Amino acid sequence: MKTIPSLVAIIALAISSSVVAKTTVIHAGELLAVPGDKPLKEQTVVIKDGKIINVVKGYAEATKFGKNAQLIDLSDRFVMPGLMDMHVHLQGELSPSNDSEALRMSNADVAMKSTMFANKVLHAGFTTVRDLGANPEEIFALRDAIDKGWVNGPRVIAAGSMVAATGGHGDVDGMKAELIEKYTPKTICDGPYDCRRATRHAIKYGADIIKITSTGGVLSDTNTGTGQQMTDDELVEIVETAHGLGRKVTSHAHAAAGINAALRAGVDSIEHGSYADEESIRLFKENGAYLVPTLLAGDTVVNLAKNSNFMSDAIKAKAIRVGADMIANFKRSYEAGVNIAFGTDSGVSKHGINAREAVLMANAGMRNSDILKSATVNAADLIDMSASLGTIESGKIADIVAYDESPLKNIEALLDVDFVMKDGKVHKQK
């Protein structure tokens, strides 16, 4: 007589089956396990439960690592760690429709659109990003939804709303008075103690990092220029408060005075750094701070200023001047040995074309190997995740991308990614 399994036994079997470790084996034709080192030929990467457990020489049989191990054949591909973009804005893209969208789109609409943009970025080969300015509630929800596996997207390190001076870059502008009052973020501040409050407020509501604006910006719809806007005592108070609460600080900065003031205050990175001077370079190297160059943003705004009519005269003038100057200043900083972390300011440019930054960096004289390192090893260091990201080594998270050509030989190979894995899950495979 056959016995019918009890419901408890069936449930136990289902649970035990669901927790069996999933093993994936990748055969990599050329493997850049540690950007900055030489790539290796014919390697096997073993992944279990989203983590890299081994990298072995030659093409090992998948069954060696478990009878149900899945083989992914990338023996004709160049394989490397997932790329990281240290400056994005996932909630939008610069366009003539921005004003109408601000009035017509609900916060829920913005959240849904940012989910779409996040998926584009992931499919472009970028498995981790820093979002450095967004509606806080929606970007933190997106970050958490991706982390929980509810939606697909890159790992997000999010700042929420920027800590900025009243009337400065990061504050609301270009609207009538009632709307300016309504949409002014609670992280706008005046004086050191108010900026302490704003920093604590951002962290209380979920900020992973504090983004400040020590200088004016190109896309602020005012003629306030790109010089220093936050005062030295405000900058010091923000950095000390953020560091005391375990958060790094990055500063949007164009003019040298604002770059240097932010670096003296102890910021961990500078975004743009358009007019870094000799003092800036000294401070970068002395503090170990990173430059996130965002050359793609500069290239984008110059083209839009020259070939479209939706920008105000104030924005056009700044775009043409600053955008054209960024490349020479980046080249000088790179040649002087400043730490560089890859970042695009996508949202100014379109999402999903993030790898074009690499082409601009190469055109400015940066070696391909250093570009790849800036988007992996350096980026991981900047976000304090070197123990888990940035290389393909045992114990690291399985964020892996592959190309049909070596970007060490041709940086434009990054523009067409063939394979994307994040946390051991395949999101794209040609």
XYZ file of C-alpha atoms in Angstrom:
430
model
C 0.000 0.000 0.000
C 1.428 3.375 -1.024
C 1.738 6.065 1.612
C 0.724 9.595 0.722
C 3.293 12.171 1.817
C 2.069 14.493 4.519
C 1.540 18.169 3.748
C 4.379 18.969 6.131
C 6.734 16.664 4.202
C 5.742 18.213 0.878
C 6.355 21.733 2.209
C 9.693 20.670 3.697
C 10.745 19.191 0.345
C 9.737 22.364 -1.494
C 11.664 24.537 0.944
C 14.766 22.367 0.768
C 14.628 22.437 -3.043
C 14.307 26.223 -3.111
C 17.367 26.762 -0.949
C 19.672 24.460 -2.917
C 22.601 26.621 -3.933
C 22.493 27.621 -7.576
C 25.872 27.249 -9.267
C 26.819 28.980 -12.512
C 30.044 28.370 -14.392
C 31.385 30.894 -16.919
C 34.017 30.027 -19.512
C 35.772 33.322 -20.260
C 37.892 33.564 -23.396
C 39.712 36.602 -22.020
C 39.208 37.613 -18.397
C 40.112 40.984 -16.921
C 39.646 39.828 -13.334
C 41.383 42.847 -11.809
C 41.262 45.993 -13.956
C 44.720 47.496 -13.972
C 46.309 44.043 -14.244
C 46.791 42.069 -17.445
C 43.857 39.995 -18.702
C 44.082 36.197 -18.573
C 43.191 33.726 -21.321
C 40.786 30.768 -21.011
C 39.517 31.081 -17.463
C 36.617 29.537 -15.568
C 34.588 31.646 -13.135
C 32.459 29.742 -10.629
C 29.446 31.485 -9.081
C 27.245 30.235 -6.287
C 24.265 32.083 -4.829
C 25.274 35.337 -6.478
C 28.888 35.254 -5.252
C 32.106 34.330 -7.026
C 33.537 31.283 -5.271
C 36.466 30.501 -7.525
C 38.408 31.494 -10.637
C 40.438 28.688 -12.193
C 42.769 28.401 -15.170
C 41.430 26.641 -18.240
C 37.896 25.592 -19.117
C 36.747 23.362 -16.253
C 33.703 21.153 -16.777
C 30.606 22.647 -15.160
C 29.650 19.305 -13.627
C 32.850 19.455 -11.580
C 31.084 22.066 -9.453
C 27.750 20.278 -9.139
C 25.589 18.073 -11.328
C 23.077 20.888 -11.831
C 25.644 23.628 -12.458
C 24.742 25.860 -15.402
C 27.404 26.630 -18.009
C 27.557 30.035 -19.703
C 29.926 29.926 -22.643
C 31.749 33.233 -23.073
C 34.840 31.594 -24.529
C 34.747 34.019 -27.471
C 34.205 37.097 -25.299
C 36.171 39.613 -23.241
C 34.881 39.298 -19.661
C 35.309 41.842 -16.857
C 33.621 43.192 -13.714
C 30.367 45.103 -14.096
C 30.874 48.797 -14.803
C 29.962 51.489 -12.288
C 28.762 55.035 -12.984
C 29.383 57.382 -10.064
C 27.088 60.178 -11.244
C 23.597 59.635 -12.614
C 20.125 61.133 -12.218
C 17.702 58.292 -12.885
C 14.510 60.332 -12.558
C 14.702 62.142 -15.867
C 16.500 63.224 -19.023
C 17.245 66.745 -20.211
C 14.778 67.714 -22.954
C 12.390 70.468 -24.119
C 9.536 68.669 -22.329
C 11.056 68.961 -18.839
C 8.901 71.936 -17.812
C 5.627 70.340 -18.877
C 6.586 67.003 -17.324
C 7.291 68.721 -14.008
C 3.715 69.992 -13.995
C 1.960 66.956 -15.463
C 3.778 63.949 -14.025
C 2.897 62.663 -10.561
C 5.543 61.403 -8.178
C 4.330 57.893 -9.004
C 4.851 58.601 -12.716
C 8.391 59.767 -11.961
C 9.077 56.579 -10.010
C 7.841 54.409 -12.887
C 9.900 56.333 -15.428
C 13.018 56.066 -13.291
C 12.507 52.295 -13.154
C 12.600 52.248 -16.949
C 15.759 54.365 -17.015
C 17.406 52.126 -14.410
C 16.790 49.073 -16.582
C 18.369 50.850 -19.566
C 21.477 51.593 -17.538
C 21.734 47.984 -16.367
C 21.423 46.705 -19.936
C 24.226 49.071 -20.935
C 26.554 47.110 -18.643
C 26.443 49.324 -15.554
C 25.653 47.242 -12.492
C 26.172 49.934 -9.819
C 25.443 53.676 -9.896
C 25.442 56.694 -7.600
C 22.298 58.778 -8.062
C 23.321 62.296 -7.029
C 20.118 64.288 -7.034
C 16.484 63.191 -7.118
C 13.139 63.325 -5.339
C 14.129 61.509 -2.145
C 11.137 59.276 -1.478
C 10.959 57.953 -5.027
C 14.686 57.348 -5.528
C 15.025 55.624 -2.162
C 12.041 53.429 -3.033
C 13.661 52.511 -6.360
C 16.954 51.751 -4.622
C 15.227 49.479 -2.142
C 13.022 47.787 -4.766
C 16.101 46.888 -6.827
C 17.878 45.628 -3.720
C 14.900 43.400 -2.867
C 14.645 42.065 -6.404
C 11.224 43.569 -7.071
C 12.446 45.404 -10.189
C 15.562 45.174 -12.326
C 18.211 47.843 -12.260
C 21.740 48.612 -11.166
C 22.669 48.750 -7.494
C 21.861 52.332 -6.457
C 23.766 54.503 -3.992
C 21.376 57.444 -3.580
C 21.748 60.997 -2.302
C 18.139 62.148 -2.577
C 17.837 65.923 -2.667
C 21.029 67.971 -2.687
C 22.241 70.048 0.245
C 22.588 73.469 -1.352
C 22.494 77.192 -0.652
C 19.350 79.257 -1.068
C 19.334 80.608 -4.612
C 22.298 78.460 -5.594
C 22.691 75.455 -7.836
C 20.500 72.685 -6.442
C 17.763 75.067 -5.361
C 14.570 75.450 -7.402
C 14.631 78.057 -10.170
C 12.925 79.069 -13.390
C 9.363 78.926 -11.966
C 6.851 81.416 -10.675
C 7.121 82.295 -6.999
C 4.315 80.028 -5.735
C 5.857 76.979 -7.386
C 9.346 77.832 -6.191
C 8.041 77.934 -2.642
C 6.153 74.666 -3.078
C 9.041 72.715 -4.626
C 11.987 74.004 -2.570
C 13.657 70.962 -0.954
C 14.061 70.803 2.807
C 17.786 70.377 2.273
C 18.281 73.957 1.090
C 20.201 75.791 3.807
C 21.855 79.037 4.900
C 24.742 79.247 7.327
C 26.659 76.398 8.981
C 24.075 75.413 11.585
C 21.210 75.328 9.104
C 23.395 73.248 6.783
C 24.041 70.881 9.688
C 20.269 70.505 10.012
C 19.861 69.927 6.269
C 22.547 67.235 6.275
C 20.956 65.429 9.186
C 17.564 65.716 7.502
C 18.871 64.077 4.308
C 20.412 61.207 6.243
C 17.325 60.746 8.431
C 15.159 60.187 5.369
C 17.489 57.728 3.674
C 20.498 59.368 1.989
C 23.425 56.979 1.397
C 25.664 59.915 0.496
C 25.473 63.693 0.808
C 25.639 65.670 -2.439
C 26.462 69.359 -2.071
C 26.868 72.157 -4.600
C 29.841 74.315 -3.709
C 29.601 76.261 -6.985
C 27.001 77.382 -9.466
C 25.879 75.020 -12.198
C 25.372 75.053 -15.936
C 21.714 73.985 -15.880
C 20.496 76.364 -13.168
C 18.151 78.721 -15.009
C 19.806 81.833 -13.549
C 22.766 84.027 -14.392
C 24.491 83.348 -11.042
C 27.555 81.904 -12.761
C 29.661 78.882 -11.875
C 31.742 80.371 -9.058
C 31.746 79.391 -5.382
C 28.284 79.646 -3.811
C 28.454 77.744 -0.522
C 30.702 79.364 2.055
C 33.701 77.705 3.641
C 32.053 77.374 7.056
C 28.938 75.803 5.497
C 31.060 73.258 3.648
C 33.055 72.310 6.748
C 29.888 71.853 8.813
C 28.259 69.629 6.178
C 31.309 67.391 5.812
C 31.861 67.025 9.560
C 28.175 66.267 10.159
C 27.952 63.741 7.331
C 31.170 61.964 8.249
C 30.024 61.838 11.858
C 26.905 60.008 10.711
C 28.832 57.607 8.488
C 28.152 59.219 5.126
C 30.569 60.346 2.454
C 30.205 63.741 0.793
C 30.572 64.673 -2.843
C 30.500 68.186 -4.230
C 29.325 69.499 -7.560
C 32.034 72.045 -8.377
C 33.115 73.912 -11.509
C 35.207 76.956 -10.527
C 38.575 76.428 -8.831
C 37.641 78.409 -5.712
C 34.645 76.144 -5.064
C 36.623 72.988 -5.845
C 39.375 73.980 -3.447
C 37.025 75.068 -0.675
C 35.212 71.714 -0.876
C 38.477 69.770 -0.857
C 39.790 71.750 2.113
C 36.527 70.959 3.917
C 37.240 67.252 3.402
C 34.823 66.098 0.705
C 35.414 62.615 -0.657
C 34.923 63.452 -4.327
C 34.385 66.329 -6.724
C 31.866 66.158 -9.558
C 32.881 67.859 -12.824
C 35.976 69.704 -11.540
C 35.873 71.809 -14.697
C 38.411 74.454 -13.677
C 40.681 72.561 -11.291
C 43.963 74.442 -10.842
C 47.344 73.536 -9.360
C 46.015 74.040 -5.838
C 43.117 71.729 -6.641
C 45.472 69.021 -7.857
C 47.576 69.341 -4.714
C 44.478 69.034 -2.511
C 43.110 66.081 -4.494
C 46.341 64.174 -4.015
C 46.840 65.249 -0.412
C 43.320 64.162 0.606
C 43.004 61.098 -1.648
C 39.755 62.530 -3.001
C 38.339 61.416 -6.345
C 37.471 63.438 -9.428
C 34.315 62.311 -11.244
C 34.754 64.125 -14.586
C 31.319 63.777 -16.348
C 32.724 64.655 -19.783
C 29.575 63.268 -21.395
C 27.470 65.915 -19.677
C 29.737 68.648 -20.960
C 29.626 67.269 -24.489
C 25.836 66.961 -24.318
C 25.115 70.507 -23.148
C 27.456 72.048 -25.719
C 25.651 70.224 -28.530
C 22.222 71.143 -27.160
C 23.190 74.791 -26.688
C 24.386 75.022 -30.274
C 21.686 72.931 -31.954
C 18.443 73.476 -30.026
C 16.311 76.367 -28.832
C 14.824 75.192 -25.535
C 17.657 76.425 -23.281
C 17.531 79.907 -21.797
C 20.249 82.370 -22.806
C 21.847 82.042 -19.341
C 22.091 78.261 -19.641
C 23.365 78.380 -23.233
C 26.205 80.741 -22.355
C 27.331 78.593 -19.428
C 26.976 75.360 -21.403
C 29.156 76.503 -24.287
C 31.846 77.945 -22.012
C 32.065 75.198 -19.372
C 31.398 72.234 -21.637
C 34.171 73.242 -23.975
C 36.678 73.713 -21.124
C 36.054 70.443 -19.243
C 38.190 68.162 -21.392
C 41.430 70.146 -21.121
C 41.036 70.456 -17.358
C 40.285 66.734 -17.016
C 43.388 65.890 -19.033
C 45.555 68.041 -16.763
C 44.150 66.417 -13.612
C 44.615 62.901 -15.004
C 48.194 63.544 -16.085
C 48.949 64.956 -12.617
C 47.891 61.680 -10.990
C 44.535 62.674 -9.473
C 42.295 59.726 -8.547
C 39.611 59.344 -11.235
C 36.260 57.562 -10.832
C 33.998 57.067 -13.839
C 30.845 59.202 -13.937
C 28.611 60.618 -16.650
C 25.906 62.846 -15.120
C 23.435 60.763 -17.140
C 20.071 62.413 -17.039
C 21.786 65.365 -18.661
C 22.744 62.877 -21.375
C 20.388 60.025 -22.187
C 20.382 56.942 -19.997
C 21.868 53.823 -21.519
C 24.653 55.580 -23.422
C 26.824 55.842 -20.294
C 29.770 54.104 -21.974
C 30.258 57.094 -24.273
C 32.006 58.739 -21.321
C 34.793 56.204 -21.805
C 35.280 57.271 -25.427
C 35.536 60.927 -24.390
C 38.032 60.033 -21.658
C 40.140 58.148 -24.198
C 39.967 61.055 -26.625
C 41.278 63.279 -23.833
C 44.336 61.059 -23.449
C 43.378 58.598 -20.686
C 44.712 55.073 -21.205
C 42.074 52.417 -21.848
C 43.315 50.365 -18.907
C 42.923 53.362 -16.587
C 39.431 54.038 -17.916
C 38.346 50.487 -17.104
C 39.932 50.763 -13.673
C 38.103 54.054 -13.040
C 34.759 52.328 -13.708
C 35.482 49.302 -11.523
C 38.275 49.261 -8.934
C 38.288 53.022 -8.336
C 34.516 53.326 -8.251
C 34.278 50.479 -5.738
C 36.830 52.243 -3.551
C 34.914 55.523 -3.759
C 31.730 53.907 -2.429
C 33.601 51.800 0.164
C 32.621 48.532 -1.527
C 36.039 47.218 -2.566
C 35.487 44.112 -0.451
C 32.527 43.069 -2.597
C 32.721 44.856 -5.967
C 35.149 46.006 -8.649
C 36.988 42.768 -9.446
C 36.223 39.157 -10.338
C 37.726 37.353 -7.364
C 36.635 34.771 -4.832
C 34.168 36.225 -2.337
C 33.069 39.139 -4.524
C 29.521 39.753 -5.762
C 29.013 38.300 -9.240
C 28.610 41.496 -11.258
C 30.058 40.548 -14.645
C 29.880 41.933 -18.190
C 31.249 40.695 -21.503
C 32.052 42.155 -24.931
C 32.893 40.646 -28.293
C 36.024 42.809 -28.507
C 38.590 43.866 -25.921
C 38.011 47.434 -24.678
C 41.695 47.455 -23.753
C 42.366 47.512 -27.491
C 39.302 49.469 -28.613
C 37.459 51.470 -25.960
C 34.396 51.719 -28.218
C 33.774 48.036 -27.494
C 32.072 49.254 -24.304
C 29.297 50.771 -26.412
C 27.917 47.320 -27.251
C 27.753 44.996 -24.258
C 26.894 41.366 -25.016
C 26.382 39.972 -21.544
C 25.292 41.483 -18.226
C 25.134 39.653 -14.910
C 24.310 41.325 -11.600
C 24.268 39.479 -8.271
C 24.702 36.239 -10.224
C 21.541 36.826 -12.285
C 21.812 37.182 -16.062
C 20.028 40.281 -17.359
C 21.346 40.321 -20.918
C 22.925 37.700 -23.145
C 23.414 37.889 -26.892
